[in-house]
Amino acid sequence: MRKIVHESSEDYLEAILMLSEEKPYVRSVDIANELGFKKSSVSIAMKHLREQGHIYVDDSLHIHLTESGLEIAKMIYERHKTLTKLLTDLGVDSEIAEEDACKIEHVISQESFEAIKKLANFKNDN
């Protein structure tokens, strides 16, 4: 069973994962720039994620995902990529597909997502 994590927390964790793949380290300002939020809002969110055990901040103020944070981030990122690709494959404009995938990725059940993933893989195999 999936731990309950708020949508905004999932967005932050996903952003940290994506940024960590692009940059040698992630800072609050990077997250603020990526998500278009104020640095003060990001600082509050990082405090909550730290308290929940999903991130840790090192002495240089670089943000790192913990095992639980990484697990959630990878799950959300996989959903995002799969849903975006499926929607664009169905003819949805890429910007709209991206926005819709971002909304759907948080509310879809694991069972439904697995069915969509099978459909997407079947579609790509043919």
Short mmCIF file of N, CA, C and O in Angstrom, two decimals:
data_model
loop_
_atom_site.label_atom_id
_atom_site.label_comp_id
_atom_site.label_asym_id
_atom_site.label_seq_id
_atom_site.Cartn_x
_atom_site.Cartn_y
_atom_site.Cartn_z
N MET A 1 0.84 -1.19 0.00
CA MET A 1 0.00 0.00 0.00
C MET A 1 0.89 1.25 0.00
O MET A 1 1.89 1.31 0.69
N ARG A 2 0.50 2.23 -0.75
CA ARG A 2 1.26 3.46 -0.90
C ARG A 2 1.03 4.40 0.28
O ARG A 2 -0.08 4.58 0.74
N LYS A 3 2.14 4.96 0.77
CA LYS A 3 2.06 5.95 1.84
C LYS A 3 1.37 7.19 1.31
O LYS A 3 1.57 7.59 0.17
N ILE A 4 0.55 7.82 2.15
CA ILE A 4 -0.14 9.04 1.74
C ILE A 4 0.84 10.21 1.74
O ILE A 4 1.44 10.54 2.76
N VAL A 5 1.03 10.80 0.58
CA VAL A 5 1.88 11.97 0.43
C VAL A 5 1.08 12.99 -0.36
O VAL A 5 0.41 12.64 -1.34
N HIS A 6 1.11 14.23 0.06
CA HIS A 6 0.35 15.28 -0.64
C HIS A 6 0.92 15.50 -2.05
O HIS A 6 2.11 15.33 -2.29
N GLU A 7 0.03 15.93 -2.93
CA GLU A 7 0.40 16.18 -4.33
C GLU A 7 1.57 17.15 -4.43
O GLU A 7 2.50 16.93 -5.21
N SER A 8 1.55 18.21 -3.65
CA SER A 8 2.64 19.18 -3.73
C SER A 8 3.97 18.56 -3.30
O SER A 8 5.01 18.83 -3.90
N SER A 9 3.93 17.69 -2.29
CA SER A 9 5.15 17.00 -1.86
C SER A 9 5.67 16.11 -2.97
O SER A 9 6.88 16.04 -3.21
N GLU A 10 4.76 15.43 -3.66
CA GLU A 10 5.16 14.58 -4.78
C GLU A 10 5.82 15.42 -5.88
O GLU A 10 6.82 15.01 -6.47
N ASP A 11 5.26 16.59 -6.15
CA ASP A 11 5.84 17.48 -7.16
C ASP A 11 7.25 17.92 -6.77
O ASP A 11 8.15 17.95 -7.60
N TYR A 12 7.43 18.25 -5.51
CA TYR A 12 8.76 18.64 -5.04
C TYR A 12 9.75 17.49 -5.16
O TYR A 12 10.87 17.67 -5.64
N LEU A 13 9.35 16.30 -4.74
CA LEU A 13 10.24 15.14 -4.81
C LEU A 13 10.60 14.81 -6.26
O LEU A 13 11.76 14.52 -6.57
N GLU A 14 9.61 14.90 -7.14
CA GLU A 14 9.85 14.66 -8.56
C GLU A 14 10.83 15.70 -9.11
O GLU A 14 11.75 15.36 -9.86
N ALA A 15 10.65 16.95 -8.73
CA ALA A 15 11.54 18.02 -9.20
C ALA A 15 12.97 17.80 -8.70
O ALA A 15 13.93 17.99 -9.45
N ILE A 16 13.12 17.37 -7.45
CA ILE A 16 14.45 17.10 -6.90
C ILE A 16 15.11 15.98 -7.69
O ILE A 16 16.30 16.07 -8.05
N LEU A 17 14.36 14.93 -8.00
CA LEU A 17 14.89 13.82 -8.79
C LEU A 17 15.34 14.29 -10.17
O LEU A 17 16.46 14.01 -10.60
N MET A 18 14.48 15.02 -10.85
CA MET A 18 14.81 15.50 -12.20
C MET A 18 16.03 16.42 -12.17
O MET A 18 16.93 16.31 -13.01
N LEU A 19 16.07 17.33 -11.21
CA LEU A 19 17.20 18.26 -11.11
C LEU A 19 18.50 17.53 -10.77
O LEU A 19 19.56 17.87 -11.28
N SER A 20 18.39 16.49 -9.93
CA SER A 20 19.60 15.75 -9.55
C SER A 20 20.17 14.97 -10.73
O SER A 20 21.35 14.64 -10.74
N GLU A 21 19.34 14.69 -11.72
CA GLU A 21 19.83 14.02 -12.93
C GLU A 21 20.52 15.01 -13.87
O GLU A 21 21.32 14.61 -14.70
N GLU A 22 20.22 16.30 -13.72
CA GLU A 22 20.78 17.34 -14.58
C GLU A 22 21.97 18.07 -13.96
O GLU A 22 22.81 18.60 -14.67
N LYS A 23 21.99 18.15 -12.64
CA LYS A 23 22.97 18.99 -11.94
C LYS A 23 23.78 18.16 -10.94
O LYS A 23 23.29 17.14 -10.46
N PRO A 24 24.97 18.62 -10.60
CA PRO A 24 25.77 17.89 -9.60
C PRO A 24 25.17 17.96 -8.20
O PRO A 24 25.41 17.09 -7.37
N TYR A 25 24.36 18.98 -7.91
CA TYR A 25 23.69 19.12 -6.62
C TYR A 25 22.45 19.97 -6.81
O TYR A 25 22.32 20.70 -7.77
N VAL A 26 21.51 19.83 -5.86
CA VAL A 26 20.24 20.54 -5.93
C VAL A 26 20.13 21.46 -4.72
O VAL A 26 20.37 21.05 -3.59
N ARG A 27 19.74 22.71 -5.00
CA ARG A 27 19.53 23.70 -3.94
C ARG A 27 18.08 24.17 -3.99
O ARG A 27 17.40 23.99 -5.00
N SER A 28 17.65 24.81 -2.92
CA SER A 28 16.27 25.33 -2.88
C SER A 28 15.98 26.27 -4.04
O SER A 28 14.91 26.24 -4.62
N VAL A 29 16.94 27.10 -4.39
CA VAL A 29 16.74 28.05 -5.48
C VAL A 29 16.52 27.33 -6.81
O VAL A 29 15.74 27.78 -7.65
N ASP A 30 17.18 26.18 -7.00
CA ASP A 30 16.98 25.39 -8.22
C ASP A 30 15.55 24.87 -8.30
O ASP A 30 14.92 24.90 -9.35
N ILE A 31 15.04 24.41 -7.16
CA ILE A 31 13.67 23.90 -7.10
C ILE A 31 12.68 25.03 -7.34
O ILE A 31 11.72 24.88 -8.09
N ALA A 32 12.94 26.18 -6.73
CA ALA A 32 12.07 27.35 -6.92
C ALA A 32 12.01 27.73 -8.39
O ALA A 32 10.93 27.99 -8.94
N ASN A 33 13.16 27.75 -9.04
CA ASN A 33 13.21 28.10 -10.46
C ASN A 33 12.50 27.06 -11.32
O ASN A 33 11.78 27.40 -12.26
N GLU A 34 12.70 25.79 -11.01
CA GLU A 34 12.09 24.70 -11.78
C GLU A 34 10.57 24.73 -11.69
O GLU A 34 9.87 24.56 -12.69
N LEU A 35 10.06 24.95 -10.49
CA LEU A 35 8.61 24.89 -10.28
C LEU A 35 7.92 26.25 -10.37
O LEU A 35 6.69 26.32 -10.37
N GLY A 36 8.70 27.32 -10.42
CA GLY A 36 8.12 28.66 -10.51
C GLY A 36 7.53 29.13 -9.19
O GLY A 36 6.56 29.89 -9.19
N PHE A 37 8.11 28.68 -8.08
CA PHE A 37 7.64 29.08 -6.76
C PHE A 37 8.62 30.04 -6.11
O PHE A 37 9.78 30.11 -6.50
N LYS A 38 8.15 30.75 -5.09
CA LYS A 38 9.04 31.62 -4.31
C LYS A 38 9.96 30.75 -3.47
O LYS A 38 9.56 29.67 -3.01
N LYS A 39 11.17 31.24 -3.25
CA LYS A 39 12.15 30.49 -2.46
C LYS A 39 11.63 30.24 -1.05
O LYS A 39 11.86 29.18 -0.47
N SER A 40 10.88 31.20 -0.49
CA SER A 40 10.33 31.02 0.86
C SER A 40 9.35 29.85 0.91
O SER A 40 9.34 29.08 1.88
N SER A 41 8.55 29.69 -0.13
CA SER A 41 7.61 28.56 -0.20
C SER A 41 8.35 27.24 -0.28
O SER A 41 7.98 26.25 0.36
N VAL A 42 9.42 27.23 -1.07
CA VAL A 42 10.22 26.02 -1.22
C VAL A 42 10.89 25.67 0.11
O VAL A 42 10.93 24.50 0.50
N SER A 43 11.37 26.67 0.82
CA SER A 43 12.02 26.43 2.12
C SER A 43 11.06 25.77 3.10
O SER A 43 11.43 24.83 3.81
N ILE A 44 9.82 26.23 3.12
CA ILE A 44 8.81 25.63 4.00
C ILE A 44 8.54 24.18 3.59
O ILE A 44 8.48 23.28 4.44
N ALA A 45 8.41 23.96 2.30
CA ALA A 45 8.15 22.61 1.80
C ALA A 45 9.33 21.68 2.11
O ALA A 45 9.13 20.52 2.50
N MET A 46 10.56 22.19 1.99
CA MET A 46 11.74 21.36 2.28
C MET A 46 11.78 20.99 3.76
O MET A 46 12.15 19.87 4.12
N LYS A 47 11.34 21.91 4.61
CA LYS A 47 11.28 21.62 6.05
C LYS A 47 10.32 20.46 6.31
O LYS A 47 10.63 19.53 7.05
N HIS A 48 9.15 20.49 5.66
CA HIS A 48 8.16 19.42 5.82
C HIS A 48 8.69 18.10 5.28
O HIS A 48 8.52 17.05 5.93
N LEU A 49 9.31 18.13 4.11
CA LEU A 49 9.85 16.90 3.52
C LEU A 49 10.97 16.34 4.39
O LEU A 49 11.10 15.12 4.52
N ARG A 50 11.75 17.21 4.99
CA ARG A 50 12.83 16.77 5.89
C ARG A 50 12.22 16.12 7.14
O ARG A 50 12.65 15.05 7.57
N GLU A 51 11.19 16.75 7.69
CA GLU A 51 10.52 16.20 8.87
C GLU A 51 9.86 14.85 8.59
O GLU A 51 9.79 13.99 9.47
N GLN A 52 9.40 14.66 7.36
CA GLN A 52 8.78 13.40 6.97
C GLN A 52 9.81 12.33 6.60
O GLN A 52 9.45 11.18 6.36
N GLY A 53 11.07 12.73 6.54
CA GLY A 53 12.14 11.78 6.24
C GLY A 53 12.32 11.49 4.76
O GLY A 53 12.94 10.49 4.39
N HIS A 54 11.82 12.38 3.88
CA HIS A 54 11.94 12.15 2.44
C HIS A 54 13.17 12.82 1.82
O HIS A 54 13.56 12.47 0.70
N ILE A 55 13.75 13.79 2.53
CA ILE A 55 14.96 14.45 2.05
C ILE A 55 15.89 14.68 3.24
O ILE A 55 15.47 14.60 4.39
N TYR A 56 17.15 14.96 2.91
CA TYR A 56 18.06 15.51 3.91
C TYR A 56 18.86 16.60 3.24
O TYR A 56 19.01 16.62 2.01
N VAL A 57 19.32 17.53 4.05
CA VAL A 57 20.08 18.67 3.55
C VAL A 57 21.47 18.57 4.18
O VAL A 57 21.60 18.46 5.40
N ASP A 58 22.50 18.58 3.33
CA ASP A 58 23.86 18.45 3.86
C ASP A 58 24.40 19.80 4.34
O ASP A 58 23.70 20.82 4.28
N ASP A 59 25.63 19.80 4.82
CA ASP A 59 26.24 21.01 5.37
C ASP A 59 26.38 22.14 4.35
O ASP A 59 26.44 23.31 4.72
N SER A 60 26.41 21.79 3.07
CA SER A 60 26.52 22.79 2.00
C SER A 60 25.14 23.26 1.53
O SER A 60 25.04 23.96 0.52
N LEU A 61 24.10 22.83 2.23
CA LEU A 61 22.70 23.16 1.90
C LEU A 61 22.23 22.54 0.58
O LEU A 61 21.32 23.05 -0.07
N HIS A 62 22.85 21.44 0.20
CA HIS A 62 22.42 20.68 -0.96
C HIS A 62 21.36 19.68 -0.52
O HIS A 62 21.48 19.07 0.55
N ILE A 63 20.35 19.53 -1.33
CA ILE A 63 19.18 18.70 -0.99
C ILE A 63 19.34 17.33 -1.65
O ILE A 63 19.64 17.23 -2.84
N HIS A 64 19.10 16.30 -0.85
CA HIS A 64 19.23 14.92 -1.32
C HIS A 64 17.96 14.15 -0.95
O HIS A 64 17.38 14.38 0.11
N LEU A 65 17.57 13.23 -1.82
CA LEU A 65 16.43 12.36 -1.53
C LEU A 65 16.89 11.21 -0.63
O LEU A 65 17.96 10.65 -0.84
N THR A 66 16.06 10.87 0.34
CA THR A 66 16.30 9.67 1.13
C THR A 66 15.74 8.49 0.35
O THR A 66 15.15 8.67 -0.74
N GLU A 67 15.85 7.30 0.89
CA GLU A 67 15.32 6.13 0.21
C GLU A 67 13.81 6.26 -0.03
O GLU A 67 13.33 5.99 -1.13
N SER A 68 13.08 6.72 0.99
CA SER A 68 11.62 6.88 0.82
C SER A 68 11.30 7.98 -0.18
O SER A 68 10.38 7.84 -0.99
N GLY A 69 12.06 9.08 -0.14
CA GLY A 69 11.85 10.17 -1.09
C GLY A 69 12.13 9.75 -2.52
O GLY A 69 11.39 10.11 -3.44
N LEU A 70 13.20 8.98 -2.68
CA LEU A 70 13.57 8.50 -4.01
C LEU A 70 12.50 7.55 -4.56
O LEU A 70 12.14 7.62 -5.74
N GLU A 71 11.98 6.70 -3.70
CA GLU A 71 10.94 5.76 -4.12
C GLU A 71 9.70 6.50 -4.63
O GLU A 71 9.16 6.19 -5.70
N ILE A 72 9.26 7.50 -3.89
CA ILE A 72 8.09 8.29 -4.29
C ILE A 72 8.39 9.07 -5.57
O ILE A 72 7.58 9.08 -6.50
N ALA A 73 9.56 9.70 -5.63
CA ALA A 73 9.93 10.50 -6.80
C ALA A 73 9.97 9.65 -8.06
O ALA A 73 9.47 10.06 -9.12
N LYS A 74 10.57 8.47 -7.97
CA LYS A 74 10.66 7.59 -9.14
C LYS A 74 9.28 7.14 -9.60
O LYS A 74 9.00 7.06 -10.79
N MET A 75 8.39 6.83 -8.64
CA MET A 75 7.04 6.41 -8.98
C MET A 75 6.31 7.52 -9.73
O MET A 75 5.71 7.30 -10.78
N ILE A 76 6.37 8.74 -9.20
CA ILE A 76 5.68 9.87 -9.82
C ILE A 76 6.28 10.18 -11.19
O ILE A 76 5.56 10.43 -12.16
N TYR A 77 7.61 10.14 -11.28
CA TYR A 77 8.28 10.45 -12.55
C TYR A 77 7.93 9.41 -13.61
O TYR A 77 7.69 9.76 -14.77
N GLU A 78 7.86 8.14 -13.22
CA GLU A 78 7.48 7.10 -14.18
C GLU A 78 6.06 7.33 -14.68
O GLU A 78 5.78 7.24 -15.87
N ARG A 79 5.17 7.65 -13.76
CA ARG A 79 3.79 7.94 -14.15
C ARG A 79 3.74 9.13 -15.10
O ARG A 79 3.03 9.10 -16.10
N HIS A 80 4.48 10.17 -14.76
CA HIS A 80 4.50 11.39 -15.58
C HIS A 80 4.96 11.07 -17.00
O HIS A 80 4.30 11.46 -17.98
N LYS A 81 6.07 10.39 -17.13
CA LYS A 81 6.61 10.08 -18.46
C LYS A 81 5.67 9.18 -19.25
O LYS A 81 5.42 9.41 -20.43
N THR A 82 5.15 8.14 -18.60
CA THR A 82 4.27 7.19 -19.28
C THR A 82 2.97 7.85 -19.74
O THR A 82 2.56 7.68 -20.89
N LEU A 83 2.35 8.61 -18.84
CA LEU A 83 1.09 9.27 -19.19
C LEU A 83 1.29 10.34 -20.27
O LEU A 83 0.47 10.45 -21.19
N THR A 84 2.37 11.10 -20.17
CA THR A 84 2.65 12.12 -21.19
C THR A 84 2.83 11.47 -22.55
O THR A 84 2.26 11.92 -23.55
N LYS A 85 3.61 10.39 -22.60
CA LYS A 85 3.86 9.71 -23.87
C LYS A 85 2.57 9.12 -24.44
O LYS A 85 2.30 9.27 -25.63
N LEU A 86 1.79 8.49 -23.60
CA LEU A 86 0.53 7.90 -24.08
C LEU A 86 -0.39 8.98 -24.64
O LEU A 86 -0.96 8.82 -25.72
N LEU A 87 -0.53 10.08 -23.92
CA LEU A 87 -1.40 11.16 -24.40
C LEU A 87 -0.90 11.77 -25.71
O LEU A 87 -1.70 12.02 -26.62
N THR A 88 0.40 11.98 -25.82
CA THR A 88 0.93 12.53 -27.08
C THR A 88 0.78 11.51 -28.21
O THR A 88 0.49 11.89 -29.34
N ASP A 89 0.97 10.23 -27.90
CA ASP A 89 0.77 9.18 -28.91
C ASP A 89 -0.68 9.15 -29.39
O ASP A 89 -0.96 8.78 -30.53
N LEU A 90 -1.60 9.54 -28.52
CA LEU A 90 -3.02 9.58 -28.88
C LEU A 90 -3.40 10.86 -29.63
O LEU A 90 -4.55 11.06 -29.99
N GLY A 91 -2.41 11.76 -29.82
CA GLY A 91 -2.65 12.97 -30.60
C GLY A 91 -2.88 14.22 -29.79
O GLY A 91 -3.19 15.28 -30.34
N VAL A 92 -2.71 14.14 -28.48
CA VAL A 92 -2.88 15.32 -27.64
C VAL A 92 -1.65 16.21 -27.81
O VAL A 92 -0.52 15.73 -27.87
N ASP A 93 -1.86 17.51 -27.90
CA ASP A 93 -0.77 18.48 -27.98
C ASP A 93 0.21 18.23 -26.83
O ASP A 93 -0.21 17.97 -25.70
N SER A 94 1.51 18.33 -27.10
CA SER A 94 2.51 17.97 -26.10
C SER A 94 2.42 18.80 -24.82
O SER A 94 2.60 18.27 -23.72
N GLU A 95 2.13 20.09 -24.94
CA GLU A 95 2.00 20.93 -23.74
C GLU A 95 0.79 20.52 -22.90
O GLU A 95 0.87 20.46 -21.67
N ILE A 96 -0.31 20.25 -23.56
CA ILE A 96 -1.52 19.82 -22.86
C ILE A 96 -1.29 18.44 -22.24
O ILE A 96 -1.68 18.19 -21.09
N ALA A 97 -0.65 17.55 -22.99
CA ALA A 97 -0.36 16.21 -22.47
C ALA A 97 0.49 16.29 -21.21
O ALA A 97 0.24 15.58 -20.23
N GLU A 98 1.48 17.17 -21.24
CA GLU A 98 2.37 17.37 -20.08
C GLU A 98 1.57 17.86 -18.87
O GLU A 98 1.72 17.34 -17.76
N GLU A 99 0.72 18.85 -19.07
CA GLU A 99 -0.10 19.40 -17.98
C GLU A 99 -1.08 18.37 -17.43
O GLU A 99 -1.22 18.23 -16.21
N ASP A 100 -1.74 17.65 -18.34
CA ASP A 100 -2.71 16.65 -17.90
C ASP A 100 -2.04 15.50 -17.18
O ASP A 100 -2.55 15.01 -16.16
N ALA A 101 -0.89 15.07 -17.68
CA ALA A 101 -0.15 13.98 -17.03
C ALA A 101 0.22 14.37 -15.61
O ALA A 101 0.14 13.56 -14.68
N CYS A 102 0.59 15.63 -15.43
CA CYS A 102 0.98 16.14 -14.12
C CYS A 102 -0.19 16.07 -13.14
O CYS A 102 0.00 15.81 -11.95
N LYS A 103 -1.39 16.26 -13.63
CA LYS A 103 -2.57 16.18 -12.77
C LYS A 103 -2.95 14.72 -12.49
O LYS A 103 -3.23 14.36 -11.35
N ILE A 104 -2.94 13.91 -13.54
CA ILE A 104 -3.37 12.52 -13.42
C ILE A 104 -2.41 11.70 -12.56
O ILE A 104 -2.84 10.83 -11.80
N GLU A 105 -1.11 11.98 -12.67
CA GLU A 105 -0.10 11.16 -12.00
C GLU A 105 -0.31 11.07 -10.49
O GLU A 105 0.12 10.11 -9.87
N HIS A 106 -0.98 12.04 -9.91
CA HIS A 106 -1.16 12.08 -8.46
C HIS A 106 -2.40 11.33 -7.99
O HIS A 106 -2.46 10.92 -6.84
N VAL A 107 -3.38 11.17 -8.85
CA VAL A 107 -4.66 10.62 -8.41
C VAL A 107 -4.96 9.22 -8.93
O VAL A 107 -5.83 8.55 -8.40
N ILE A 108 -4.24 8.78 -9.93
CA ILE A 108 -4.52 7.48 -10.53
C ILE A 108 -4.08 6.36 -9.57
O ILE A 108 -3.05 6.46 -8.91
N SER A 109 -4.89 5.31 -9.51
CA SER A 109 -4.55 4.17 -8.66
C SER A 109 -3.40 3.39 -9.30
O SER A 109 -3.18 3.48 -10.52
N GLN A 110 -2.72 2.61 -8.49
CA GLN A 110 -1.63 1.79 -9.02
C GLN A 110 -2.17 0.77 -10.01
O GLN A 110 -1.56 0.51 -11.05
N GLU A 111 -3.33 0.21 -9.72
CA GLU A 111 -3.94 -0.77 -10.62
C GLU A 111 -4.24 -0.17 -11.99
O GLU A 111 -3.91 -0.75 -13.03
N SER A 112 -4.83 1.01 -12.01
CA SER A 112 -5.14 1.66 -13.28
C SER A 112 -3.85 2.06 -14.01
O SER A 112 -3.77 1.91 -15.24
N PHE A 113 -2.87 2.54 -13.27
CA PHE A 113 -1.61 2.91 -13.92
C PHE A 113 -0.95 1.70 -14.55
O PHE A 113 -0.43 1.78 -15.67
N GLU A 114 -0.95 0.56 -13.85
CA GLU A 114 -0.35 -0.65 -14.41
C GLU A 114 -1.06 -1.06 -15.70
O GLU A 114 -0.41 -1.50 -16.66
N ALA A 115 -2.38 -0.91 -15.75
CA ALA A 115 -3.14 -1.23 -16.96
C ALA A 115 -2.75 -0.29 -18.10
O ALA A 115 -2.57 -0.72 -19.25
N ILE A 116 -2.60 1.00 -17.79
CA ILE A 116 -2.18 1.98 -18.81
C ILE A 116 -0.77 1.67 -19.29
O ILE A 116 -0.48 1.75 -20.49
N LYS A 117 0.09 1.29 -18.37
CA LYS A 117 1.47 0.95 -18.73
C LYS A 117 1.50 -0.26 -19.67
O LYS A 117 2.24 -0.26 -20.65
N LYS A 118 0.67 -1.26 -19.39
CA LYS A 118 0.59 -2.44 -20.27
C LYS A 118 0.12 -2.02 -21.65
O LYS A 118 0.65 -2.46 -22.67
N LEU A 119 -0.90 -1.16 -21.71
CA LEU A 119 -1.42 -0.67 -22.98
C LEU A 119 -0.34 0.09 -23.74
O LEU A 119 -0.14 -0.12 -24.93
N ALA A 120 0.39 0.96 -23.04
CA ALA A 120 1.45 1.74 -23.67
C ALA A 120 2.55 0.83 -24.20
O ALA A 120 3.04 1.03 -25.32
N ASN A 121 2.92 -0.18 -23.43
CA ASN A 121 3.96 -1.13 -23.88
C ASN A 121 3.48 -1.95 -25.05
O ASN A 121 4.23 -2.20 -26.00
N PHE A 122 2.21 -2.39 -25.02
CA PHE A 122 1.63 -3.15 -26.12
C PHE A 122 1.63 -2.30 -27.39
O PHE A 122 2.00 -2.76 -28.46
N LYS A 123 1.22 -1.05 -27.24
CA LYS A 123 1.17 -0.11 -28.36
C LYS A 123 2.56 0.09 -28.98
O LYS A 123 2.71 0.15 -30.19
N ASN A 124 3.58 0.17 -28.12
CA ASN A 124 4.94 0.38 -28.61
C ASN A 124 5.55 -0.87 -29.22
O ASN A 124 6.44 -0.78 -30.05
N ASP A 125 5.05 -2.05 -28.82
CA ASP A 125 5.57 -3.31 -29.37
C ASP A 125 5.03 -3.58 -30.75
O ASP A 125 5.58 -4.36 -31.52
N ASN A 126 3.91 -2.96 -31.12
CA ASN A 126 3.28 -3.21 -32.41
C ASN A 126 3.57 -2.12 -33.41
O ASN A 126 4.11 -1.16 -33.27
#
